[in-house]
Short mmCIF file of C-alpha atoms and ligand atoms in Angstrom, two decimals:
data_model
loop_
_atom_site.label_atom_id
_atom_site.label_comp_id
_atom_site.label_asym_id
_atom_site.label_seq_id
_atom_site.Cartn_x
_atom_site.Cartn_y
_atom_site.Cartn_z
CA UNK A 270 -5.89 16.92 11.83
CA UNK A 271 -5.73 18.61 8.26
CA UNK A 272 -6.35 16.77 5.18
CA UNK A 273 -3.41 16.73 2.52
CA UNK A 274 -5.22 19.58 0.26
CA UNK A 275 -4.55 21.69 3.59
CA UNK A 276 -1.23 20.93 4.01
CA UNK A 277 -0.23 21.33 0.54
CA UNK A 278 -1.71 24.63 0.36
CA UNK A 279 -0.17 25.70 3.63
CA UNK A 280 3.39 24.42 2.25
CA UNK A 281 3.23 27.14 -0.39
CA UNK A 282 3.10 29.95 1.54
CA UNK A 283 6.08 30.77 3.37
CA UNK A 284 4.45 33.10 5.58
CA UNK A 285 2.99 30.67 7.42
CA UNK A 286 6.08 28.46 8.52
CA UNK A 287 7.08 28.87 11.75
CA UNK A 288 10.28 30.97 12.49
CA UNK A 289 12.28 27.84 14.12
CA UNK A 290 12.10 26.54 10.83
CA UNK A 291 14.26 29.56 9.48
CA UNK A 292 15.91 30.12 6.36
CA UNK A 293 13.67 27.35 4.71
CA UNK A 294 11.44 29.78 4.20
CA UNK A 295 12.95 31.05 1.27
CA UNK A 296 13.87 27.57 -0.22
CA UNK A 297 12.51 25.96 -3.55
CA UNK A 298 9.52 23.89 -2.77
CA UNK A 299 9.74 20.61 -5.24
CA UNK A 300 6.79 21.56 -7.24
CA UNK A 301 5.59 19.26 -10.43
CA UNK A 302 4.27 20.43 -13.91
CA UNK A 303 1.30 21.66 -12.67
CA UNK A 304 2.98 23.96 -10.44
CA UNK A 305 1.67 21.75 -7.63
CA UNK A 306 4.02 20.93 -4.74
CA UNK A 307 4.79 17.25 -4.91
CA UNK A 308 3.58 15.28 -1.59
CA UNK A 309 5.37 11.93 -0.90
CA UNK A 310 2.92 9.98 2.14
CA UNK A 311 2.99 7.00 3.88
CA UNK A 312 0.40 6.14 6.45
CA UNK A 313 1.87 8.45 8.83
CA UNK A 314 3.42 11.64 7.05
CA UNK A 315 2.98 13.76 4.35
CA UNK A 316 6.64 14.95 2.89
CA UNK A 317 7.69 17.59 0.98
CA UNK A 318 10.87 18.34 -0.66
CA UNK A 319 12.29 21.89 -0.30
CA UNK A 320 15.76 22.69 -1.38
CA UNK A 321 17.40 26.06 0.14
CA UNK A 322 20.83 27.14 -1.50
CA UNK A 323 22.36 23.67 -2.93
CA UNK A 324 20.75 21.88 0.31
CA UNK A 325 17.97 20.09 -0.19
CA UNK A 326 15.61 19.50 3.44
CA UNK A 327 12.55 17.44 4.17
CA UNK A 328 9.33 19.23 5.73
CA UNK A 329 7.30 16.12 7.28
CA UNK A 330 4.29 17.20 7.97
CA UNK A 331 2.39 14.84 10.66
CA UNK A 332 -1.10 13.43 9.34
CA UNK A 333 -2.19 11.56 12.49
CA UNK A 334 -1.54 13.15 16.22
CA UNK A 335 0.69 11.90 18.23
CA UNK A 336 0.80 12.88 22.00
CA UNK A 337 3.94 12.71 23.24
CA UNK A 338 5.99 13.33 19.89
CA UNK A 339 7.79 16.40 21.24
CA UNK A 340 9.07 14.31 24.52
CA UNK A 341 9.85 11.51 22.21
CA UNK A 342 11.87 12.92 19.46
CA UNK A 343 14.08 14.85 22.25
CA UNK A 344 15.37 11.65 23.53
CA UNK A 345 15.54 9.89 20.05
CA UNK A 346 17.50 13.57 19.80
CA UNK A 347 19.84 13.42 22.50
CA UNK A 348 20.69 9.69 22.27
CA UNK A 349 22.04 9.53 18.73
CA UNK A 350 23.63 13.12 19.60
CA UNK A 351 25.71 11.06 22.03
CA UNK A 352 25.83 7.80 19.85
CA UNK A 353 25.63 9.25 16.11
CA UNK A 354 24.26 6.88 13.97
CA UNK A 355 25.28 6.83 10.11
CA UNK A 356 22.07 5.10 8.70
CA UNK A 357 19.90 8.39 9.90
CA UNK A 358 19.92 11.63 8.32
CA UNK A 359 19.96 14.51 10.35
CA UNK A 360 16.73 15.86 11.78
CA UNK A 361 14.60 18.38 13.90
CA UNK A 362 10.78 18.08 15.44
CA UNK A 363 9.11 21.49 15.61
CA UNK A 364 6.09 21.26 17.74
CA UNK A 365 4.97 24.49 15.86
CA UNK A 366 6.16 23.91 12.22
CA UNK A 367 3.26 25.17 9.69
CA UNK A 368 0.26 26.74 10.14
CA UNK A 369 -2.23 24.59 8.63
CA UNK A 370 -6.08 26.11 8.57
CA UNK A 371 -5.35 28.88 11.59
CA UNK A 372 -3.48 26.05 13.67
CA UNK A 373 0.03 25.84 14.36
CA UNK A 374 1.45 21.52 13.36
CA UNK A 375 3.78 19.88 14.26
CA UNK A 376 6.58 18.52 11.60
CA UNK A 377 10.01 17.47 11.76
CA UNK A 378 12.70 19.27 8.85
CA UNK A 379 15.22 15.92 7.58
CA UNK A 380 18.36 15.73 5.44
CA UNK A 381 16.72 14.65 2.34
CA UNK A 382 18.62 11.81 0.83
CA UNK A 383 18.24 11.54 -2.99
CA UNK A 384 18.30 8.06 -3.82
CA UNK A 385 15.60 5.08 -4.70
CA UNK A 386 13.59 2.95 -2.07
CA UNK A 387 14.92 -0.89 -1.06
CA UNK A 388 12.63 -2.45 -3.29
CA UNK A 389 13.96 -0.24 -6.40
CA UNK A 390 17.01 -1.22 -5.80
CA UNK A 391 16.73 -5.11 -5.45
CA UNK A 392 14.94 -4.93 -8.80
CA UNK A 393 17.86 -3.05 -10.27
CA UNK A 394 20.09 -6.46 -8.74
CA UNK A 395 17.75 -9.17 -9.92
CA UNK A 396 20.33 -10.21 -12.81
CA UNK A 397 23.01 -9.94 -10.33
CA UNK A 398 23.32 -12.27 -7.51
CA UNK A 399 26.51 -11.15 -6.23
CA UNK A 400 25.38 -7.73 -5.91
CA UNK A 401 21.68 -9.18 -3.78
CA UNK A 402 24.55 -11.21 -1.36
CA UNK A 403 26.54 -8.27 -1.25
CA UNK A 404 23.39 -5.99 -0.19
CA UNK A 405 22.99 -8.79 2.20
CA UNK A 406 26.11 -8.55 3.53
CA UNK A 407 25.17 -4.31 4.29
CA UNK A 408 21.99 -5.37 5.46
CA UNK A 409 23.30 -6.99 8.32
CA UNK A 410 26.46 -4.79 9.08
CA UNK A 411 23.76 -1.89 9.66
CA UNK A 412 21.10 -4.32 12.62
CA UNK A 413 25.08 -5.42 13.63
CA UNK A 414 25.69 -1.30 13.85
CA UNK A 415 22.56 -0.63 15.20
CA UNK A 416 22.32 -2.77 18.14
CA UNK A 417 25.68 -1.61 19.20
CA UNK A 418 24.16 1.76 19.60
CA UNK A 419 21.27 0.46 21.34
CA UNK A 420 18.35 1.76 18.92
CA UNK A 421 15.73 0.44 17.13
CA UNK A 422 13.91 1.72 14.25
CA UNK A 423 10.43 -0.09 14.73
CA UNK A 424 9.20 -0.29 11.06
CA UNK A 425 11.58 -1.79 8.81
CA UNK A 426 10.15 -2.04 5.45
CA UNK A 427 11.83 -1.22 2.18
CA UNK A 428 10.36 2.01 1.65
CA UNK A 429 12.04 3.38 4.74
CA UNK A 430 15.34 2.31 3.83
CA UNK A 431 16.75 4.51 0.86
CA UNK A 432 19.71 3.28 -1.05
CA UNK A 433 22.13 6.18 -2.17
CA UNK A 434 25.42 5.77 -4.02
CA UNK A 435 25.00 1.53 -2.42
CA UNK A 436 24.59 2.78 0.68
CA UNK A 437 21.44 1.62 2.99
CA UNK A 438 20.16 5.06 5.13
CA UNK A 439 17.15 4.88 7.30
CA UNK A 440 13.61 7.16 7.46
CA UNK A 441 10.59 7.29 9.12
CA UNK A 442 11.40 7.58 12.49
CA UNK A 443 7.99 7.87 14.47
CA UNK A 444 8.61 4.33 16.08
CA UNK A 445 12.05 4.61 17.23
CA UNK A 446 13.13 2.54 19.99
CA UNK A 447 16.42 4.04 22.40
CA UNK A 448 16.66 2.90 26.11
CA UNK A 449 15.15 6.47 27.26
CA UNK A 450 12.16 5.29 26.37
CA UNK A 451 11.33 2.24 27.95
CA UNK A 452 8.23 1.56 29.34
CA UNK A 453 6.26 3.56 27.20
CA UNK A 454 3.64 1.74 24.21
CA UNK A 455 3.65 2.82 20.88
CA UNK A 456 0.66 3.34 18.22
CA UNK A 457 2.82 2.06 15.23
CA UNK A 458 3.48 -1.48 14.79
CA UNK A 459 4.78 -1.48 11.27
CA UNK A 460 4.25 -2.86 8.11
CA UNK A 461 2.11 -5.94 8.72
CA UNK A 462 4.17 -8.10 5.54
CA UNK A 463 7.34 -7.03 7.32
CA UNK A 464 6.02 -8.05 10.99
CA UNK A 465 5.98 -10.96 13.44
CA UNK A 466 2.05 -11.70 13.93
CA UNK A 467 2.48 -11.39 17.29
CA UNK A 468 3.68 -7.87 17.17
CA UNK A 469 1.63 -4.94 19.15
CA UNK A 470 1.96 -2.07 20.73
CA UNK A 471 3.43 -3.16 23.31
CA UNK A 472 6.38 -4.63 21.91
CA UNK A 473 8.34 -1.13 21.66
CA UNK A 474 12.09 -2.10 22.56
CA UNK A 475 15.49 -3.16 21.13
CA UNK A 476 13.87 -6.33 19.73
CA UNK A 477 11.15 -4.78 17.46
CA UNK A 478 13.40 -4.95 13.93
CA UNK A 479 14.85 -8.65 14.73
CA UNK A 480 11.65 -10.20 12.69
CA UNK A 481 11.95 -7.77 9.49
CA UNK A 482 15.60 -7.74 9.38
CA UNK A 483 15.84 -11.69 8.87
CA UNK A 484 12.53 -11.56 6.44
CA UNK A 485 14.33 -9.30 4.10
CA UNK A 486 17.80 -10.79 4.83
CA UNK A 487 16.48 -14.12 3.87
CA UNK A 488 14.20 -12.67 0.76
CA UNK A 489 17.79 -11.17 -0.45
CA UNK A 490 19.49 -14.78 -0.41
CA UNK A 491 16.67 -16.51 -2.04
CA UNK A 492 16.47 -13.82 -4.73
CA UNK A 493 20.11 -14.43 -5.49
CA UNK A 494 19.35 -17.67 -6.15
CA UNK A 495 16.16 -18.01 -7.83
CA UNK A 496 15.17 -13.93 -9.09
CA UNK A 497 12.31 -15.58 -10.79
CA UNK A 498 10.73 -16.15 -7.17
CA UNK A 499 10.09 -11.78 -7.71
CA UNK A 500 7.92 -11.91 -10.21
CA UNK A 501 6.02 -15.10 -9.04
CA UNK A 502 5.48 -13.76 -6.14
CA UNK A 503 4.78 -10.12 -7.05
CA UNK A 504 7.60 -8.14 -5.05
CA UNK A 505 6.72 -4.54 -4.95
CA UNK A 506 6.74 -1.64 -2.65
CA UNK A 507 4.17 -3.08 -0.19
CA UNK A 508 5.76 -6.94 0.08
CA UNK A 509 8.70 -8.21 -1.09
CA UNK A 510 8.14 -12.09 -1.27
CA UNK A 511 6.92 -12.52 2.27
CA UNK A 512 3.42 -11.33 3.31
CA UNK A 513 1.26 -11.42 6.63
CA UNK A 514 -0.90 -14.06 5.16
CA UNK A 515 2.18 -15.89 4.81
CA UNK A 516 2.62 -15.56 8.66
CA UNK A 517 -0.41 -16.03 9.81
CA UNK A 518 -0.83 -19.11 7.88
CA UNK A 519 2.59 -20.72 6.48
CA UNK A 520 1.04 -24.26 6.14
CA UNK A 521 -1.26 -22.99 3.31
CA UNK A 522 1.58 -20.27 2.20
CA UNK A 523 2.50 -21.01 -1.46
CA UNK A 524 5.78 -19.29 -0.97
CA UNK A 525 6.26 -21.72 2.00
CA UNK A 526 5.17 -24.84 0.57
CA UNK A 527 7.55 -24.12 -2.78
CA UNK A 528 10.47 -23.39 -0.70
CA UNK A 529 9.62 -26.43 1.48
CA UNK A 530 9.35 -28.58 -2.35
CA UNK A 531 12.38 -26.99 -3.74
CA UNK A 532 15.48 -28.94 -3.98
CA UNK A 533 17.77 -26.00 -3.57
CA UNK A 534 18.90 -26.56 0.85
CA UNK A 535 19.14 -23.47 1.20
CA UNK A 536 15.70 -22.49 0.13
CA UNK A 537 14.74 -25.58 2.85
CA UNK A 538 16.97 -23.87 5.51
CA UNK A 539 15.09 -20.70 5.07
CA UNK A 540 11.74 -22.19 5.13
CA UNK A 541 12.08 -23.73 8.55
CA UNK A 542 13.94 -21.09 10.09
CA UNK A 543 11.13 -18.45 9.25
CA UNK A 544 8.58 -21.05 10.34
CA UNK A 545 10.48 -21.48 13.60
CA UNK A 546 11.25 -17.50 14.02
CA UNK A 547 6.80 -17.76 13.23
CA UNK A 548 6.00 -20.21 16.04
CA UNK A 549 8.50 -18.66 18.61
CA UNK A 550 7.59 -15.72 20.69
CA UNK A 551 8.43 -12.64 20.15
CA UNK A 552 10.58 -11.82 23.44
CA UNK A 553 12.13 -14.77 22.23
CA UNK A 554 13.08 -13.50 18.68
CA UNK A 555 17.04 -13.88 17.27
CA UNK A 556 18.96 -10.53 16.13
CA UNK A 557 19.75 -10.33 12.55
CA UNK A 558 24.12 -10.71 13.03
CA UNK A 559 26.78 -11.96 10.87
CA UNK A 560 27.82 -14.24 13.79
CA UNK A 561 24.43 -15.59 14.30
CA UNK A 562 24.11 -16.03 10.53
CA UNK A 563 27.27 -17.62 10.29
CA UNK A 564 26.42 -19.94 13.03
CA UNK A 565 23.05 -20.60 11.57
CA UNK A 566 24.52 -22.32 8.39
CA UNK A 567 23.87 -19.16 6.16
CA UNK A 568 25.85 -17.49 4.12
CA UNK A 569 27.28 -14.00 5.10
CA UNK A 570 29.87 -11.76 3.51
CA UNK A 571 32.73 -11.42 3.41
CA UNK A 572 32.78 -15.42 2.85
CA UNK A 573 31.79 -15.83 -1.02
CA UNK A 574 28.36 -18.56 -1.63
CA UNK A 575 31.09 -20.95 -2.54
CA UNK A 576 32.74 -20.66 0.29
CA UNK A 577 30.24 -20.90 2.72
CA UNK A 578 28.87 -24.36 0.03
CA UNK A 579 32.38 -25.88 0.91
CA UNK A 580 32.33 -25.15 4.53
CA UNK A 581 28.77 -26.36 5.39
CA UNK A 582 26.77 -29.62 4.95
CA UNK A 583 22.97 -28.45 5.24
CA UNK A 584 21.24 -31.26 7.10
CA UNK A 585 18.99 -33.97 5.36
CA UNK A 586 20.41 -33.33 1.93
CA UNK A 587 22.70 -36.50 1.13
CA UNK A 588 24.52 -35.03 -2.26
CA UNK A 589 24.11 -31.32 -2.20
CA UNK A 590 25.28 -29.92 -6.05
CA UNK A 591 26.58 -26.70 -6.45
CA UNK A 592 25.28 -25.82 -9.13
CA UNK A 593 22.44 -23.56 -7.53
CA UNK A 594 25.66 -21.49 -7.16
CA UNK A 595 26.66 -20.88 -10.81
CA UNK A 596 22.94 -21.03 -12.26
CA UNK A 597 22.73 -17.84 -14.14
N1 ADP B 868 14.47 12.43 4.52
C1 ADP B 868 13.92 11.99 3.40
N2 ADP B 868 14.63 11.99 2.23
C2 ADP B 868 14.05 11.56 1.09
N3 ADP B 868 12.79 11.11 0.99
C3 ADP B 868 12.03 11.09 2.11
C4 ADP B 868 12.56 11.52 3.36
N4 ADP B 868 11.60 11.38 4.29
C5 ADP B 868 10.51 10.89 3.63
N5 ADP B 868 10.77 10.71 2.32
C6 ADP B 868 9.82 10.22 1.29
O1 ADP B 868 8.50 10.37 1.77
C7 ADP B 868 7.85 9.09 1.91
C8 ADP B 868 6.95 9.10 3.16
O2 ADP B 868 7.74 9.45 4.28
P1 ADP B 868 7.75 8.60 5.64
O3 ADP B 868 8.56 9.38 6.62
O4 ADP B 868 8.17 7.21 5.38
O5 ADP B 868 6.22 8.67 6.05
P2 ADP B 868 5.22 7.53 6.59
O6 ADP B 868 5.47 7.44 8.06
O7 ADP B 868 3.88 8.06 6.29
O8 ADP B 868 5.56 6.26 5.88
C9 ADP B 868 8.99 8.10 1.99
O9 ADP B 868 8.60 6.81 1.56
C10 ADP B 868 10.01 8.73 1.06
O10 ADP B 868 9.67 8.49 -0.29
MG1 MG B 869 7.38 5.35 5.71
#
């Protein structure tokens, strides 16, 4: 495959993208001071921003090869062409996109959805705990919207979800999961701080985003109640309080063991539901849902924290306080 200095080259010459890409040809490539066109990557894709009339479109270019990408993104096509889906943007693979160093690549053109990463906008809520329950509250409606349209994202982290005008959108789609494509393995396996540890290739179905949907779901609630747990624990782009180490090894996890310690239930509840999602297997894995959080003793919107306090006695905490609720 090309390095990046190849692809951005090839990205400023119109004359070499492909004529299915059409009229993006003549668009404004995002280009920084330097004149230099501005590549956001990942592990898996280089992206570049290109804006034609008052549209603006991302080119993602593909850094490792992929087989059967073409195959694959026609049925990821087709299914949410039936069953449209309003966390993705709209998108199109081009198995000749750009020719990079006499080669035709591959690369898929995307709605490109201004906006700041997950992780930009919890630390923009850290002050406000209504607004982290409230994102909680979204955060489930879209794995509650998701599942009813039978797809899977397969690498939930926050710097695939995109928060525009407080509402979650999805990218990345390389490890999408729809029913069309069952019995096939994936390379990807996502984000290992977001993962179950058992998690491999193998596990490329409907059930691959239950284990990061409740990690961040939970890591919302605790933030809400104690923000101070961010900086302890150094939430960023790459983690958010949770990290593989943390999985592999919760009995030594400081996170674990001052959750465990705390005196705030909730932060207890959490604690040994994660350990229990950690020890089951992964077949075996719950759905992030507002009725299985409600039934699990959590709180979920539209019920208020105080609400849910009044409603539910955690076990093995004799005189719960509410003040947990009203801290800040
Ligand atoms: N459609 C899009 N709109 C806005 N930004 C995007 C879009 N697609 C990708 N990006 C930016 O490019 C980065 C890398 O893209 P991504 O598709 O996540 O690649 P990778 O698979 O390498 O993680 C993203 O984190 C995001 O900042
Ligand atoms: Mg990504």
């Amino acid at each position: 495959m090309p390095d990046l200095a190849s692809f951005n080259d090839a990205v400023q010459m119109p004359a070499l993208y492909h004529s299915s890409l059409g009229d993006l040809k003549d668009g404004q490539l995002l280009l920084n001071t330097l004149g230099l066109p501005v590549p956001n990557s990942g592990n898996f894709a280089v992206v570049y921003q290109i804006q034609h009339r008052d549209k603006k479109h991302a080119l993602r270019c593909f850094i490792h090869p992929a087989p059967d990408q073409e195959e694959r993104f026609k049925h990821i096509a087709d299914h949410l062409k039936r069953r449209p889906c309003r966390y993705f943007v709209d998108f199109q693979f081009h198995p000749q996109g750009l020719k990079v160093g006499g080669q035709w690549q591959a690369l898929m053109t995307m709605e490109w959805r201004d906006g700041v990463p997950l992780e930009r906008h919890i630390t923009s809520l850290l002050d406000n705990s209504d607004g982290l329950l409230h994102l909680a509250g979204q955060w489930i409606d879209m794995f509650d919207h998701l599942r009813t349209l039978d797809v899977a994202h397969g690498d939930i982290h926050p710097d695939n979800v995109i928060v525009h005008d407080g509402e979650l959108y999805l990218i990345d789609y390389d490890a999408i999961y729809i029913p069309a494509l069952q019995g096939r393995a994936i390379q990807e396996v996502g984000q290992r701080n977001f993962q179950h540890p058992q998690r491999n290739g193998s596990h490329y179905g409907l059930n691959m985003d239950h284990f990061p949907a409740w990690v961040i779901y939970y890591t919302l609630i605790l933030l809400s109640i104690e923000p101070g747990l961010w900086k302890r624990y150094q939430g960023g782009d790459q983690k958010l309080l949770f990290t593989a180490e943390d999985y592999k090894n919760p009995d030594q996890s400081l996170l674990f063991g001052e959750l465990e310690q705390s005196s705030h239930p909730l932060f207890k509840l959490i604690a040994r539901k994660m350990k229990a999602m950690l020890q089951s297997e992964f077949a075996d894995l719950p759905a992030l849902s507002h009725a299985i959080v409600r039934a699990g003793g959590l709180p979920t919107q539209p019920q208020a924290p105080s609400d849910w306090w009044r409603d539910h006695q955690v076990e093995s905490v004799a005189q719960p306080t509410q003040t947990w609720l009203k801290k800040r």
